[in-house]
Amino acid sequence: WYPAVTDFLRSGLFRWAGDANSFVGDAYIELVCSPNNPDGAIRDALLGSGGAGKAVHDLAYYWPQYTPITRRADHDIMLFTMSKSTGHAGTRIGWALVKDREVARRMTKFVELNTVSVSKDSQLRAARVLRAVSDGYDGGASRHQLFDFGRRKMAERWRMLREAAAASGIFSLPEVTSGRCNFANETAANNHAFAWLRCDREDVEDCAGFLRGHKMLTRSGNQFGADPRYVRVSMLGRDDAYDIFIRRLASLK
Amino acid sequence: WYPAVTDFLRSGLFRWAGDANSFVGDAYIELVCSPNNPDGAIRDALLGSGGAGKAVHDLAYYWPQYTPITRRADHDIMLFTMSKSTGHAGTRIGWALVKDREVARRMTKFVELNTVSVSKDSQLRAARVLRAVSDGYDGGASRHQLFDFGRRKMAERWRMLREAAAASGIFSLPEVTSGRCNFANETAANNHAFAWLRCDREDVEDCAGFLRGHKMLTRSGNQFGADPRYVRVSMLGRDDAYDIFIRRLASLK
């Protein structure tokens, strides 16, 4: 995604320089997506902030339904979005927590030049939604606690997926990782918004094509610079579509 | 506005080249704002489309409340916005009519890369608002006809402004222009969303500063590359604020 945007704009201010692992230089913006898209891995900055470099932490998936909240995030620049926190992707609303006032000022200026302002309709709706989520946690347990609902739902979906992969005998998934979640106050597994699924059948070199032939739409690993034996599976669809997906996957041999 | 955005992005694809009147070259994008911001003048393309050049017509103010609709607009690329048509600036919703399929495809791709999509909340609200406006014109005259309400309101405000300017004796305004409006089916005046007001007092070189000293906020002519004896006055505020503005303006000598 990021290289597509930078290549499109062809700004004289920045260009896509590739993987931070192989970066040489001192002026950079490092983008750290943690949990990572697509594989859910917890990532730390490799270069970090300092000198002419800045690290931007994209915490889109750092919510209790997806991953144990093991620490209070306190990075210099942190990005969040309604999209993966409450599921209101269509509002196109996100927010940032930024320590440096000058960086925040430039970000605000960019929003102003890009669209004058962010949609007020969306801001009002997002504020209402976030208030409803927050209200769910006032006054003890209730069935209106979004993150707990999400944690149960994601745990169940991941259990279904692991069973289906095991039943098929030809798919493998990343190992379960877990940690102490300070939000849930218990040990919790990483139940990412995407599954990074590998097809182990020797004759299948294009897992996405193989699944598409069996009426399952996924995103190929090569779209993420990875082996096309991998696909990214969305774990966030509606129940009925997810159930059909699981049945189809489990039936493959 | 346009130079601010191009200077900020510093794209390798385009740069701000200044006034179309003085442009030399064959690859360009000409931006034609008609009626013009700030002065409401009807503008035609100077360079137009052809060869490696494209004209983009910004028709934000081409609505019956502001100007006679003298002809069916049929330019190659036309931009519109909810902001000035119905007043729903906060939805941040606009639309384009584009003849060339490839140009339209690139514009769509830009939206996708810029924000993935436009806010669905805003799109739904805008569709509802536009339907209500359209419904007002089904089945004959009613008090729910937005553009006719707008025409009456703008004509009244311009009458008030011209009277106040005359009463003060120190302000002048562009001459009234009018034309045959095919929407209203009558001759209608240009009642622009902004007034391009000039202070004629010899000792006032900074009209915006002079008005600010008398508690009236306007935008200085020099922000539009023009003489600071001019200011741009918004004609679209609420009635109570507009009435106060008119009283204050008329009291100046």
XYZ file of N, CA, C and O in Angstrom, chain A residues 11-155:
580
model
N 6.277 12.432 -5.201
C 6.633 13.666 -4.513
C 8.134 13.909 -4.606
O 8.924 12.966 -4.663
N 8.513 15.188 -4.629
C 9.917 15.533 -4.532
C 10.402 15.487 -3.092
O 11.588 15.663 -2.821
N 9.481 15.216 -2.151
C 9.820 15.246 -0.724
C 10.231 13.883 -0.191
O 10.954 13.791 0.785
N 9.733 12.811 -0.813
C 10.029 11.473 -0.277
C 9.827 10.466 -1.408
O 9.185 10.751 -2.413
N 10.425 9.300 -1.208
C 10.179 8.198 -2.135
C 10.223 6.907 -1.342
O 10.758 6.855 -0.225
N 9.680 5.863 -1.903
C 9.685 4.569 -1.238
C 11.078 3.980 -1.336
O 11.643 3.884 -2.424
N 11.642 3.596 -0.196
C 13.019 3.098 -0.188
C 13.076 1.609 0.130
O 14.167 1.056 0.289
N 11.938 0.952 0.257
C 11.940 -0.497 0.461
C 12.009 -0.893 1.921
O 11.682 -0.108 2.813
N 12.445 -2.102 2.148
C 12.457 -2.722 3.476
C 13.435 -1.996 4.399
O 14.573 -1.725 4.018
N 12.960 -1.701 5.617
C 13.813 -0.997 6.585
C 15.065 -1.797 6.920
O 16.097 -1.230 7.274
N 14.992 -3.121 6.779
C 16.150 -3.979 7.063
C 17.357 -3.635 6.198
O 18.497 -3.819 6.626
N 17.079 -3.196 4.985
C 18.193 -2.962 4.055
C 18.422 -1.477 3.792
O 19.122 -1.106 2.864
N 17.835 -0.605 4.664
C 17.959 0.835 4.424
C 19.334 1.349 4.831
O 19.851 0.998 5.888
N 19.902 2.173 3.971
C 21.154 2.856 4.285
C 20.914 4.353 4.109
O 20.416 4.784 3.066
N 21.255 5.147 5.102
C 21.036 6.596 5.015
C 20.633 7.111 6.375
O 20.556 6.353 7.350
N 20.403 8.405 6.478
C 20.043 8.953 7.787
C 18.738 9.752 7.777
O 18.245 10.122 8.831
N 18.183 10.021 6.597
C 16.897 10.722 6.536
C 15.844 9.737 6.057
O 15.932 9.229 4.940
N 14.905 9.445 6.919
C 13.912 8.415 6.578
C 12.653 8.596 7.405
O 12.648 9.280 8.443
N 11.576 8.005 6.928
C 10.384 7.779 7.739
C 10.179 6.278 7.766
O 9.982 5.655 6.711
N 10.266 5.678 8.924
C 10.079 4.231 9.041
C 8.646 3.946 9.453
O 8.163 4.493 10.451
N 7.972 3.120 8.690
C 6.600 2.749 9.010
C 6.587 1.382 9.672
O 7.079 0.406 9.092
N 6.037 1.352 10.875
C 5.997 0.114 11.652
C 4.544 -0.255 11.862
O 3.811 0.447 12.558
N 4.105 -1.334 11.248
C 2.722 -1.782 11.416
C 2.729 -2.942 12.405
O 3.280 -4.004 12.121
N 2.140 -2.713 13.589
C 2.208 -3.729 14.639
C 0.904 -3.755 15.420
O 0.524 -2.731 15.981
N 0.199 -4.898 15.473
C 0.473 -6.154 14.779
C 0.559 -5.949 13.273
O -0.164 -5.115 12.725
N 1.417 -6.733 12.645
C 1.699 -6.531 11.235
C 0.567 -7.031 10.337
O -0.112 -8.004 10.643
N 0.367 -6.315 9.247
C -0.488 -6.768 8.154
C 0.463 -7.293 7.085
O 1.300 -6.524 6.604
N 0.399 -8.569 6.682
C -0.707 -9.493 6.882
C -0.584 -10.486 8.022
O -1.576 -11.112 8.370
N 0.578 -10.662 8.644
C 0.756 -11.875 9.447
C 0.506 -11.716 10.932
O 0.599 -12.692 11.684
N 0.183 -10.506 11.400
C -0.163 -10.328 12.810
C 1.018 -10.273 13.757
O 0.831 -10.162 14.972
N 2.238 -10.335 13.210
C 3.417 -10.331 14.077
C 3.567 -8.990 14.786
O 3.277 -7.936 14.220
N 4.020 -9.047 16.036
C 4.340 -7.823 16.768
C 5.695 -7.323 16.281
O 6.667 -8.073 16.243
N 5.732 -6.067 15.878
C 6.942 -5.509 15.288
C 7.458 -4.354 16.129
O 6.678 -3.565 16.650
N 8.762 -4.267 16.211
C 9.383 -3.079 16.786
C 10.047 -2.292 15.675
O 10.341 -2.839 14.608
N 10.286 -1.001 15.920
C 11.009 -0.198 14.937
C 12.423 -0.748 14.795
O 13.046 -1.157 15.773
N 12.915 -0.787 13.559
C 14.295 -1.207 13.321
C 15.235 -0.016 13.393
O 16.322 -0.095 13.953
N 14.811 1.100 12.813
C 15.643 2.298 12.779
C 15.259 3.248 13.908
O 16.111 3.880 14.522
N 13.957 3.341 14.167
C 13.471 4.188 15.254
C 13.572 5.665 14.930
O 13.920 6.056 13.822
N 13.240 6.492 15.909
C 13.316 7.936 15.711
C 14.663 8.445 16.189
O 15.282 7.863 17.075
N 15.120 9.537 15.602
C 16.397 10.126 16.016
C 17.089 10.726 14.823
O 16.976 10.217 13.713
N 17.806 11.816 15.027
C 18.465 12.495 13.913
C 17.433 12.955 12.904
O 16.427 13.560 13.262
N 17.671 12.651 11.639
C 16.751 13.055 10.584
C 15.712 11.969 10.302
O 15.014 12.028 9.302
N 15.627 10.980 11.179
C 14.695 9.873 10.973
C 13.528 9.910 11.940
O 13.655 10.400 13.064
N 12.377 9.448 11.454
C 11.192 9.359 12.312
C 10.555 7.988 12.102
O 10.455 7.516 10.969
N 10.093 7.385 13.191
C 9.315 6.146 13.086
C 7.838 6.480 13.286
O 7.481 7.227 14.189
N 7.014 5.937 12.417
C 5.564 6.084 12.524
C 4.988 4.706 12.843
O 5.203 3.762 12.087
N 4.305 4.602 13.959
C 3.705 3.329 14.342
C 2.244 3.282 13.922
O 1.442 4.087 14.401
N 1.945 2.349 13.045
C 0.571 2.134 12.605
C -0.022 1.057 13.521
O 0.299 -0.119 13.399
N -0.880 1.498 14.447
C -1.433 0.579 15.452
C -2.870 0.182 15.117
O -3.679 -0.088 16.006
N -3.177 0.125 13.837
C -4.533 -0.207 13.384
C -5.062 -1.481 14.042
O -6.256 -1.574 14.353
N -4.177 -2.451 14.253
C -4.621 -3.762 14.769
C -4.272 -3.954 16.239
O -4.398 -5.061 16.754
N -3.833 -2.919 16.902
C -3.460 -3.073 18.319
C -4.680 -2.864 19.204
O -4.804 -1.873 19.918
N -5.598 -3.810 19.142
C -6.838 -3.795 19.913
C -7.055 -5.167 20.519
O -6.597 -6.170 19.970
N -7.741 -5.229 21.665
C -7.807 -6.482 22.427
C -8.451 -7.651 21.680
O -8.188 -8.802 22.006
N -9.304 -7.372 20.701
C -9.916 -8.491 19.978
C -8.904 -9.240 19.110
O -9.139 -10.387 18.741
N -7.777 -8.575 18.782
C -6.813 -9.174 17.859
C -5.534 -9.664 18.538
O -4.879 -10.564 18.024
N -5.161 -9.026 19.623
C -3.822 -9.283 20.156
C -3.806 -8.938 21.643
O -4.541 -8.033 22.068
N -3.019 -9.618 22.434
C -2.909 -9.195 23.835
C -2.302 -7.801 23.931
O -1.319 -7.499 23.258
N -2.929 -6.961 24.740
C -2.420 -5.599 24.955
C -1.380 -5.695 26.065
O -1.696 -5.626 27.251
N -0.134 -5.913 25.653
C 0.914 -6.236 26.620
C 1.561 -5.008 27.219
O 2.191 -5.093 28.265
N 1.432 -3.881 26.516
C 2.052 -2.675 27.066
C 1.335 -1.423 26.586
O 0.706 -1.415 25.537
N 1.467 -0.410 27.377
C 0.927 0.906 27.042
C 1.758 1.459 25.877
O 2.971 1.615 26.016
N 1.112 1.696 24.754
C 1.849 2.199 23.587
C 2.243 3.649 23.827
O 1.390 4.466 24.176
N 3.516 3.957 23.681
C 3.941 5.346 23.916
C 4.962 5.796 22.880
O 5.904 6.513 23.192
N 4.742 5.382 21.630
C 5.650 5.785 20.560
C 5.438 7.265 20.206
O 4.418 7.861 20.558
N 6.396 7.823 19.484
C 6.351 9.255 19.153
C 5.163 9.603 18.262
O 4.527 10.642 18.432
N 4.898 8.742 17.262
C 3.810 9.004 16.313
C 3.021 7.706 16.177
O 3.555 6.691 15.728
N 1.755 7.741 16.583
C 0.935 6.518 16.559
C -0.348 6.777 15.784
O -1.056 7.752 16.040
N -0.637 5.874 14.840
C -1.837 5.993 14.011
C -2.873 4.943 14.412
O -2.522 3.794 14.688
N -4.124 5.354 14.410
C -5.249 4.470 14.739
C -6.356 4.663 13.713
O -6.387 5.674 13.011
N -7.280 3.739 13.660
C -8.391 3.862 12.721
C -9.652 3.211 13.279
O -9.575 2.215 14.014
N -10.802 3.814 12.928
C -12.084 3.191 13.252
C -12.216 1.849 12.538
O -12.900 0.946 13.016
N -11.598 1.760 11.389
C -11.793 0.611 10.504
C -11.648 -0.711 11.237
O -12.516 -1.585 11.148
N -10.547 -0.902 11.959
C -10.294 -2.188 12.596
C -10.620 -2.196 14.079
O -10.674 -3.247 14.689
N -10.853 -1.018 14.668
C -11.172 -0.999 16.097
C -12.646 -1.317 16.338
O -12.983 -2.145 17.179
N -13.533 -0.657 15.577
C -14.966 -0.916 15.754
C -15.585 -1.516 14.496
O -16.750 -1.899 14.515
N -14.842 -1.538 13.416
C -15.364 -2.075 12.162
C -16.001 -1.042 11.252
O -16.508 -1.393 10.192
N -15.956 0.237 11.643
C -16.585 1.276 10.818
C -15.603 1.823 9.780
O -15.267 3.006 9.769
N -15.178 0.922 8.888
C -14.199 1.304 7.870
C -14.736 2.399 6.966
O -13.993 3.272 6.513
N -16.044 2.360 6.689
C -16.644 3.290 5.735
C -16.655 4.734 6.202
O -16.812 5.637 5.388
N -16.481 4.976 7.504
C -16.426 6.366 7.960
C -15.117 7.042 7.523
O -15.040 8.261 7.536
N -14.092 6.232 7.178
C -12.771 6.771 6.789
C -12.204 7.693 7.872
O -11.592 8.720 7.567
N -12.426 7.315 9.114
C -11.938 8.142 10.217
C -10.798 7.431 10.946
O -10.915 6.262 11.301
N -9.730 8.156 11.127
C -8.639 7.669 11.949
C -8.180 8.785 12.853
O -8.688 9.907 12.781
N -7.240 8.464 13.717
C -6.680 9.520 14.552
C -5.222 9.205 14.847
O -4.763 8.094 14.615
N -4.530 10.206 15.313
C -3.111 10.038 15.601
C -2.799 10.604 16.968
O -3.404 11.585 17.400
N -1.885 9.950 17.669
C -1.313 10.524 18.887
C 0.139 10.849 18.571
O 0.901 9.983 18.133
N 0.507 12.093 18.770
C 1.800 12.603 18.308
C 2.434 13.429 19.414
O 1.787 14.318 19.971
N 3.674 13.134 19.746
C 4.323 13.866 20.841
C 4.873 15.219 20.414
O 4.849 16.174 21.182
N 5.413 15.282 19.201
C 6.085 16.500 18.733
C 5.058 17.452 18.125
O 4.388 17.132 17.138
N 4.964 18.638 18.718
C 3.958 19.605 18.292
C 4.118 19.993 16.818
O 3.142 20.161 16.093
N 5.366 20.121 16.359
C 5.615 20.533 14.976
C 5.181 19.440 13.988
O 4.630 19.733 12.921
N 5.411 18.191 14.355
C 4.949 17.084 13.501
C 3.422 17.094 13.427
O 2.832 16.959 12.350
N 2.788 17.274 14.576
C 1.320 17.323 14.614
C 0.795 18.468 13.758
O -0.193 18.318 13.026
N 1.465 19.612 13.816
C 1.042 20.769 13.035
C 1.118 20.467 11.540
O 0.222 20.789 10.763
N 2.184 19.792 11.133
C 2.317 19.456 9.708
C 1.271 18.435 9.263
O 0.772 18.493 8.147
N 0.963 17.496 10.133
C -0.065 16.507 9.805
C -1.423 17.197 9.625
O -2.179 16.891 8.706
N -1.709 18.132 10.528
C -2.963 18.887 10.438
C -3.006 19.706 9.153
O -4.031 19.776 8.474
N -1.863 20.299 8.799
C -1.780 21.101 7.581
C -2.025 20.208 6.362
O -2.702 20.627 5.408
N -1.483 19.003 6.400
C -1.694 18.097 5.265
C -3.182 17.776 5.101
O -3.711 17.800 3.992
N -3.855 17.491 6.213
C -5.292 17.200 6.144
C -6.027 18.394 5.542
O -6.883 18.243 4.662
N -5.653 19.588 5.978
C -6.312 20.796 5.484
C -6.109 20.968 3.978
O -7.048 21.271 3.239
N -4.879 20.747 3.512
C -4.611 20.921 2.080
C -5.226 19.787 1.262
O -5.628 19.968 0.125
N -5.286 18.618 1.847
C -5.766 17.449 1.106
C -7.280 17.482 0.902
O -7.765 17.207 -0.189
N -8.021 17.827 1.966
C -9.489 17.771 1.863
C -10.164 18.937 2.597
O -11.369 18.872 2.857
N -9.430 20.000 2.927
C -9.898 21.134 3.724
C -10.183 20.694 5.161
O -9.684 21.268 6.102
N -11.063 19.676 5.304
C -11.254 19.076 6.621
C -11.658 17.640 6.390
O -11.955 17.240 5.268
N -11.656 16.856 7.455
C -12.225 15.514 7.380
C -13.747 15.667 7.468
O -14.251 16.573 8.133
N -14.478 14.812 6.789
C -15.940 14.852 6.794
C -16.497 15.022 8.210
O -16.218 14.226 9.105
N -17.305 16.081 8.384
C -17.920 16.303 9.695
C -18.964 15.229 9.991
O -19.139 14.831 11.142
N -19.668 14.781 8.971
C -20.646 13.702 9.161
C -19.952 12.483 9.769
O -20.449 11.871 10.715
N -18.806 12.151 9.203
C -18.080 10.975 9.685
C -17.533 11.196 11.083
O -17.555 10.292 11.920
N -17.040 12.410 11.338
C -16.511 12.685 12.675
C -17.602 12.540 13.730
O -17.384 11.959 14.797
N -18.795 13.066 13.429
C -19.897 12.979 14.392
C -20.301 11.532 14.619
O -20.526 11.095 15.745
N -20.381 10.766 13.518
C -20.777 9.363 13.670
C -19.714 8.588 14.447
O -20.030 7.790 15.329
N -18.458 8.839 14.130
C -17.376 8.139 14.820
C -17.389 8.465 16.313
O -17.216 7.575 17.155
N -17.619 9.730 16.642
C -17.652 10.119 18.058
C -18.784 9.395 18.774
O -18.628 8.912 19.909
N -19.950 9.284 18.116
C -21.088 8.588 18.702
C -20.772 7.104 18.919
O -21.082 6.525 19.966
N -20.148 6.502 17.920
C -19.797 5.081 18.007
C -18.798 4.844 19.141
O -18.974 3.932 19.967
N -17.768 5.683 19.199
C -16.752 5.499 20.240
C -17.342 5.714 21.632
O -16.970 5.037 22.588
N -18.290 6.653 21.733
C -18.943 6.878 23.024
C -19.744 5.638 23.432
O -19.744 5.238 24.590
N -20.431 5.036 22.458
C -21.212 3.832 22.751
C -20.292 2.699 23.222
O -20.613 1.977 24.165
N -19.134 2.569 22.574
C -18.176 1.537 22.986
C -17.703 1.813 24.405
O -17.665 0.919 25.263
N -17.359 3.068 24.671
C -16.883 3.455 25.991
C -17.963 3.249 27.058
O -17.704 2.707 28.139
N -19.204 3.655 26.731
C -20.307 3.491 27.674
C -20.503 2.022 28.049
O -20.922 1.711 29.166
N -20.215 1.128 27.105
C -20.371 -0.306 27.381
C -19.497 -0.784 28.535
O -19.795 -1.792 29.164
N -18.429 -0.031 28.809
C -17.525 -0.430 29.883
C -17.758 0.349 31.176
O -17.010 0.197 32.135
N -18.785 1.199 31.180
C -19.147 1.873 32.422
C -20.109 0.983 33.196
O -21.085 0.493 32.635
N -19.853 0.808 34.476
C -20.807 0.090 35.318
C -20.769 -1.409 35.174
O -21.797 -2.069 35.202
N -19.600 -1.967 34.969
C -19.454 -3.428 35.033
C -19.812 -4.138 33.756
O -20.127 -3.526 32.734
N -19.780 -5.471 33.821
C -19.946 -6.311 32.634
C -21.343 -6.160 32.045
O -22.329 -6.052 32.749
N -21.394 -6.120 30.732
C -22.671 -6.118 30.034
C -22.430 -6.762 28.689
O -21.291 -6.941 28.273
N -23.512 -7.098 27.997
C -23.317 -7.712 26.686
C -22.957 -6.676 25.632
O -22.731 -6.989 24.483
N -22.867 -5.382 26.074
C -22.527 -4.326 25.125
C -21.052 -3.955 25.184
O -20.682 -2.835 24.864
N -20.221 -4.892 25.607
C -18.796 -4.596 25.679
C -18.118 -5.078 24.407
O -17.876 -6.271 24.217
N -17.820 -4.128 23.548
C -17.409 -4.464 22.184
C -16.145 -5.310 22.115
O -16.093 -6.290 21.372
N -15.121 -4.931 22.877
C -13.845 -5.629 22.723
C -13.941 -7.060 23.250
O -13.279 -7.959 22.730
N -14.783 -7.271 24.273
C -14.957 -8.643 24.782
C -15.754 -9.485 23.801
O -15.426 -10.648 23.557
N -16.790 -8.882 23.222
C -17.499 -9.562 22.135
C -16.519 -9.921 21.023
O -16.480 -11.056 20.536
N -15.683 -8.958 20.649
C -14.722 -9.178 19.566
C -13.715 -10.258 19.901
O -13.356 -11.076 19.045
N -13.263 -10.273 21.148
C -12.284 -11.302 21.556
C -12.902 -12.699 21.435
O -12.266 -13.629 20.925
N -14.145 -12.858 21.913
C -14.801 -14.177 21.821
C -14.982 -14.579 20.360
O -14.723 -15.710 19.963
N -15.429 -13.599 19.553
C -15.689 -13.889 18.135
C -14.412 -14.294 17.404
O -14.382 -15.281 16.656
N -13.345 -13.555 17.636
C -12.093 -13.843 16.931
C -11.504 -15.171 17.403
O -10.977 -15.944 16.596
N -11.609 -15.450 18.712
C -11.091 -16.725 19.231
C -11.845 -17.890 18.600
O -11.251 -18.906 18.203
